[in-house]
Structures are given as C-alpha cells and as structure tokens.
mmCIF file of C-alpha atoms in Angstrom:
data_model
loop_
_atom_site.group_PDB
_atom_site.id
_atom_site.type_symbol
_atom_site.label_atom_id
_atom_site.label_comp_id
_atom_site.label_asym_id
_atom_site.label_seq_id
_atom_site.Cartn_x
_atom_site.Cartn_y
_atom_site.Cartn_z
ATOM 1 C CA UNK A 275 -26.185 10.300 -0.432
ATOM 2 C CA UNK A 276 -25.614 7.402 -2.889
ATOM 3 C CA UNK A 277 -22.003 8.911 -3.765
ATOM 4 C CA UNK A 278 -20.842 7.864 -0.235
ATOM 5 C CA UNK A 279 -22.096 4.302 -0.342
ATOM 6 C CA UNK A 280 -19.915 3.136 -3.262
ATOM 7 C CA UNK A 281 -18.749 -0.359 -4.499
ATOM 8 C CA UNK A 282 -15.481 -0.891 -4.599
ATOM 9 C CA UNK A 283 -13.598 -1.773 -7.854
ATOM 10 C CA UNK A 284 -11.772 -5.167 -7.800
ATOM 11 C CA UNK A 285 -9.604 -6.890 -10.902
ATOM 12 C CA UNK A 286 -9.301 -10.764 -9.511
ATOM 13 C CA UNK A 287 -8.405 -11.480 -13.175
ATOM 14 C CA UNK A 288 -4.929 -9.765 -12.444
ATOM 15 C CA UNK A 289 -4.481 -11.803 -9.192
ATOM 16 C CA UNK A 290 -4.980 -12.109 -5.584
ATOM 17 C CA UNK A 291 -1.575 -14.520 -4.540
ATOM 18 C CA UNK A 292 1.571 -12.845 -3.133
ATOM 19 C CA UNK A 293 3.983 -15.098 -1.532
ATOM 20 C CA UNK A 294 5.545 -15.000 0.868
ATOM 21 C CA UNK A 295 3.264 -12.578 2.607
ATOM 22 C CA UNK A 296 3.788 -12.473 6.503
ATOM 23 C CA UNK A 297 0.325 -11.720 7.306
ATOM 24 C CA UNK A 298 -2.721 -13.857 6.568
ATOM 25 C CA UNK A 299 -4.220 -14.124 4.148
ATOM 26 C CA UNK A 300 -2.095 -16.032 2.429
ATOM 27 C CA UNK A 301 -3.640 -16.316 -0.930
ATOM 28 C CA UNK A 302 -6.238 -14.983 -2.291
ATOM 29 C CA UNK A 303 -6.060 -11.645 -0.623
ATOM 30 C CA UNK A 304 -8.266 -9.303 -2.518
ATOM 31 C CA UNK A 305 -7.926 -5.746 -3.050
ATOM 32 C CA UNK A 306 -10.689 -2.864 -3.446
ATOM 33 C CA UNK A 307 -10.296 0.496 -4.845
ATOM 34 C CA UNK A 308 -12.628 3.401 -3.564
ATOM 35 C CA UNK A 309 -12.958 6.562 -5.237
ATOM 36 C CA UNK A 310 -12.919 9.633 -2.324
ATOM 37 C CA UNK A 311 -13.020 12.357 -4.543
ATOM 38 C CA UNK A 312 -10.838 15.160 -5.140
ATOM 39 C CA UNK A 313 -8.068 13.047 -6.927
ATOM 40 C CA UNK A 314 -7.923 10.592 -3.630
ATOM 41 C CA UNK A 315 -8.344 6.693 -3.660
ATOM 42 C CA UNK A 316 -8.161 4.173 -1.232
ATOM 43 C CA UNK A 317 -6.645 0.833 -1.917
ATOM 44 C CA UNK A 318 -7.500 -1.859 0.828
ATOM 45 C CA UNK A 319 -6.876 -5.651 1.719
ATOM 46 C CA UNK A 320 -8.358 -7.839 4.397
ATOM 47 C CA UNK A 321 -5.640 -8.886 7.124
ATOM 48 C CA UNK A 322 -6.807 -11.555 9.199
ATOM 49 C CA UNK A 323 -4.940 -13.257 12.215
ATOM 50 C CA UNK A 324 -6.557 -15.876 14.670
ATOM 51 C CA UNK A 325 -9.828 -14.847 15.512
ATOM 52 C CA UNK A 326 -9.326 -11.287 14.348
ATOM 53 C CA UNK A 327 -9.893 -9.622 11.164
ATOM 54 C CA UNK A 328 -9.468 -5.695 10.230
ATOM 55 C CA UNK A 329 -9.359 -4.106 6.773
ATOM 56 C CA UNK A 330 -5.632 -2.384 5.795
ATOM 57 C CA UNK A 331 -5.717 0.704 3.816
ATOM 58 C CA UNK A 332 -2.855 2.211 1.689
ATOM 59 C CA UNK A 333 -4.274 6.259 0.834
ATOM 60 C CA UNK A 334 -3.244 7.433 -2.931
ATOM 61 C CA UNK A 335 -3.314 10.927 -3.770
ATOM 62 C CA UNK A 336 -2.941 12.070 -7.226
ATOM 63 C CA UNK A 337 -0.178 14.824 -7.490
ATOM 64 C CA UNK A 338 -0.495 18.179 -10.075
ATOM 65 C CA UNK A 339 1.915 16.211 -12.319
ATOM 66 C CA UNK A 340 -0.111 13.347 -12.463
ATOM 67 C CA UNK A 341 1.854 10.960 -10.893
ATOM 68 C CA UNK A 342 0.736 9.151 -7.866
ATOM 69 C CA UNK A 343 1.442 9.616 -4.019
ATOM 70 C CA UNK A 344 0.940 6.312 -2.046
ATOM 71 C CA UNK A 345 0.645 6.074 1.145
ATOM 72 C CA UNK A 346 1.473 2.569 3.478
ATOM 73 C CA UNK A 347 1.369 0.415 0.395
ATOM 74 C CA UNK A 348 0.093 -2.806 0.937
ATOM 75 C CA UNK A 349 1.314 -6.642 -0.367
ATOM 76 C CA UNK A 350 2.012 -5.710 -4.240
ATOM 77 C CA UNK A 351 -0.480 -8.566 -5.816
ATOM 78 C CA UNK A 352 -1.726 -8.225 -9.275
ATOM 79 C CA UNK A 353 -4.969 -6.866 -8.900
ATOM 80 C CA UNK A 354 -3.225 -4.559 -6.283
ATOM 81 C CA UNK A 355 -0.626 -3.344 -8.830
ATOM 82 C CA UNK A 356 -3.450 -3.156 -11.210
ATOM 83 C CA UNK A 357 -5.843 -0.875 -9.326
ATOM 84 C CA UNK A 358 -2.853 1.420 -9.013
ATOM 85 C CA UNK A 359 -1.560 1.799 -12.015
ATOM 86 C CA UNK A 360 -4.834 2.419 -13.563
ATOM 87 C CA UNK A 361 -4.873 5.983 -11.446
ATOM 88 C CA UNK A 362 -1.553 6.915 -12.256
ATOM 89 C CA UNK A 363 2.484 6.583 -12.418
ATOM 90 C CA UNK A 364 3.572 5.874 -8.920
ATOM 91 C CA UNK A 365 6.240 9.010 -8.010
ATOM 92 C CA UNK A 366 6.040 9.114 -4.234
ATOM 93 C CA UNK A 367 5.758 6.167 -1.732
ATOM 94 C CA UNK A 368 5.596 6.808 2.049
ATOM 95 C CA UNK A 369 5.638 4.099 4.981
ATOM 96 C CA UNK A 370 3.855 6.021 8.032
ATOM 97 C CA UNK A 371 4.932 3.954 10.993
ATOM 98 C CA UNK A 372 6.787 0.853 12.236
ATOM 99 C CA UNK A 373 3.463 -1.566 12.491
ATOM 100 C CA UNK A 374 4.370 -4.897 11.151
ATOM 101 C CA UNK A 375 1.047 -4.836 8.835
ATOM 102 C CA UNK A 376 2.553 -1.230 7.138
ATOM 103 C CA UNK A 377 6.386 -1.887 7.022
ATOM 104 C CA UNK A 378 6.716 -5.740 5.825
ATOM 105 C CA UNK A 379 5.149 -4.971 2.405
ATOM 106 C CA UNK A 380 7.270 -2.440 1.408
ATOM 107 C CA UNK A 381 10.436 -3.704 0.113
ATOM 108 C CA UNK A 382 8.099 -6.204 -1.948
ATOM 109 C CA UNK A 383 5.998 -3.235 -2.767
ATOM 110 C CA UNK A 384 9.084 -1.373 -4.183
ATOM 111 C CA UNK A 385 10.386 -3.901 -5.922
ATOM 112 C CA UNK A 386 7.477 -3.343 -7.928
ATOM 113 C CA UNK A 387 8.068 0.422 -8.584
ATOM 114 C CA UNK A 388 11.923 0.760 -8.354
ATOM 115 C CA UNK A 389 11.898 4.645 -9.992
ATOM 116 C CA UNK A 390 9.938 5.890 -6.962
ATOM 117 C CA UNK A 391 11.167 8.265 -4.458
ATOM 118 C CA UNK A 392 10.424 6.619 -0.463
ATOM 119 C CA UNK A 393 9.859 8.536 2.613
ATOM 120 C CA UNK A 394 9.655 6.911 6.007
ATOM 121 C CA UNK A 395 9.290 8.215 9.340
ATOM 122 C CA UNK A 396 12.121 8.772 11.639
ATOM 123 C CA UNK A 397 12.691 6.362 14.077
ATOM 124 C CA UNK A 398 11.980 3.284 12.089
ATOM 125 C CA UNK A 399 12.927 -0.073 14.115
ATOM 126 C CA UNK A 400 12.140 -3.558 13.793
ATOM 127 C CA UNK A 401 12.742 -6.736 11.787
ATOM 128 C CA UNK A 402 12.621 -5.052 8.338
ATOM 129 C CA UNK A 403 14.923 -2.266 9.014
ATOM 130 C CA UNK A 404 16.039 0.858 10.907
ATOM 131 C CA UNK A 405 16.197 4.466 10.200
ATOM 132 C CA UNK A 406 17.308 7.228 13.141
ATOM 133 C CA UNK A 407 16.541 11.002 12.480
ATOM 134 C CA UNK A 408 18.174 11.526 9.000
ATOM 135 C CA UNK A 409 17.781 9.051 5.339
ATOM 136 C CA UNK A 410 22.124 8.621 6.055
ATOM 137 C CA UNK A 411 21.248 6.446 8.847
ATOM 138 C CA UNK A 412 18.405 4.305 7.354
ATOM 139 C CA UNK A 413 19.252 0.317 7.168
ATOM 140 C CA UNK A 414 15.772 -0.530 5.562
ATOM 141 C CA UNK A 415 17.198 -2.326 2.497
ATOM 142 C CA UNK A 416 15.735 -0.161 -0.175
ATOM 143 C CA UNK A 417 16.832 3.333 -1.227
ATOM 144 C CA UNK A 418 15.068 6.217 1.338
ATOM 145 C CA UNK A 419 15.099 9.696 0.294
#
C-alpha cells in the first residue's frame, strides 16, 4: 500500500516565480511531481483565488521514443521546467479545454519548448485564442498542428 501514498518530488532551488501569471499564486507557486507508474507522471501547482483553493494537474506520459507527452501544461516556472525535463524531451503538448486555468499557460509554456508539436481541442474560444474544427482556422498565437 505504501507505493500509493508517495511524496512528491519538488526542486525550489530551480524556482517557484513566473510573472506575469494570471492566476494566483503569484510567486512562489510550487510544483510536485508524482510518479503513477507505467511511464506516467503528474506535474501539479496550487491555484488559489479568493477563498478558494484547488490543486492543477498537467498528466505526462512517456512515449516509445522516449520523448514526453504533456498534457494541460501548467505556468512554465523553473522547478516546473525542471521536473519535466528530468523525465524526458518534451515532443507532444496538448491543451484539453478552454478553462482559463488550462489555456493561459500555454503560450508561456511553449515558449519554453518551441520544437514541440501542439494539439488543442476544436472549438477553442476565449481571451487567448480561437480555433474552429480544423488547425487552418486556429488564432491561438502559437503554431497548432
């Protein structure tokens, strides 16, 4: 049973600040790794707003070639970027939905891995882009494919 109650592996020393982030925190926004077996992590950060706080999490799977398929990325700090690249290269990123807390990291996210193909979900909408039913008609401001 003790395999499922894990710590989490942090790296503060690489850093917690991202600015400008649109979600609290602010700074020092901490990231945890978590080993789920089977070549699957999970990255997470704490979002907190007002009176409410939930945990994020971006899902990494590790592909046959090695490289690394990431799933919602979160805000790219140091010890985020870190925690990643200690798995892997990062091939494959893909933004799941239109929630503010998923999309408005990921241009800052792929500035941070530039050679990595992105796949969204159709019907993206909102304040950091658009995308209909096809990646010709995507106005996120980063490359889809």
């Amino acid at each position: 049973m003790e395999e499922y109650f894990q710590e989490g592996t942090t790296a503060p020393q690489a850093g917690r600040s991202y600015f400008p982030t649109l979600t609290p925190p602010f700074f020092k926004r901490a990231t945890y790794r978590y080993n789920l077996g089977r070549n699957a992590w999970a990255l997470e950060q704490l979002l907190t707003f007002a009176n409410v706080t939930a945990t994020i999490r971006t899902n990494v799977i590790q592909l046959e070639s090695g490289g690394l398929w990431v799933h919602s990325p979160q805000w790219p700090t140091g010890e985020f970027c870190q925690l990643l690249n200690e798995i892997g290269v990062v091939e494959h990123v893909v933004l799941p939905c239109n929630a503010l807390e998923h999309s408005a990291p990921m241009k800052a996210f792929l500035s941070k891995y530039p050679k990595a193909s992105v796949w969204i979900s159709p019907g993206q909408y909102g304040p950091f882009g658009s995308c209909g039913l096809n990646a010709s008609s995507s106005r996120m401001g980063y490359q889809v494919d």
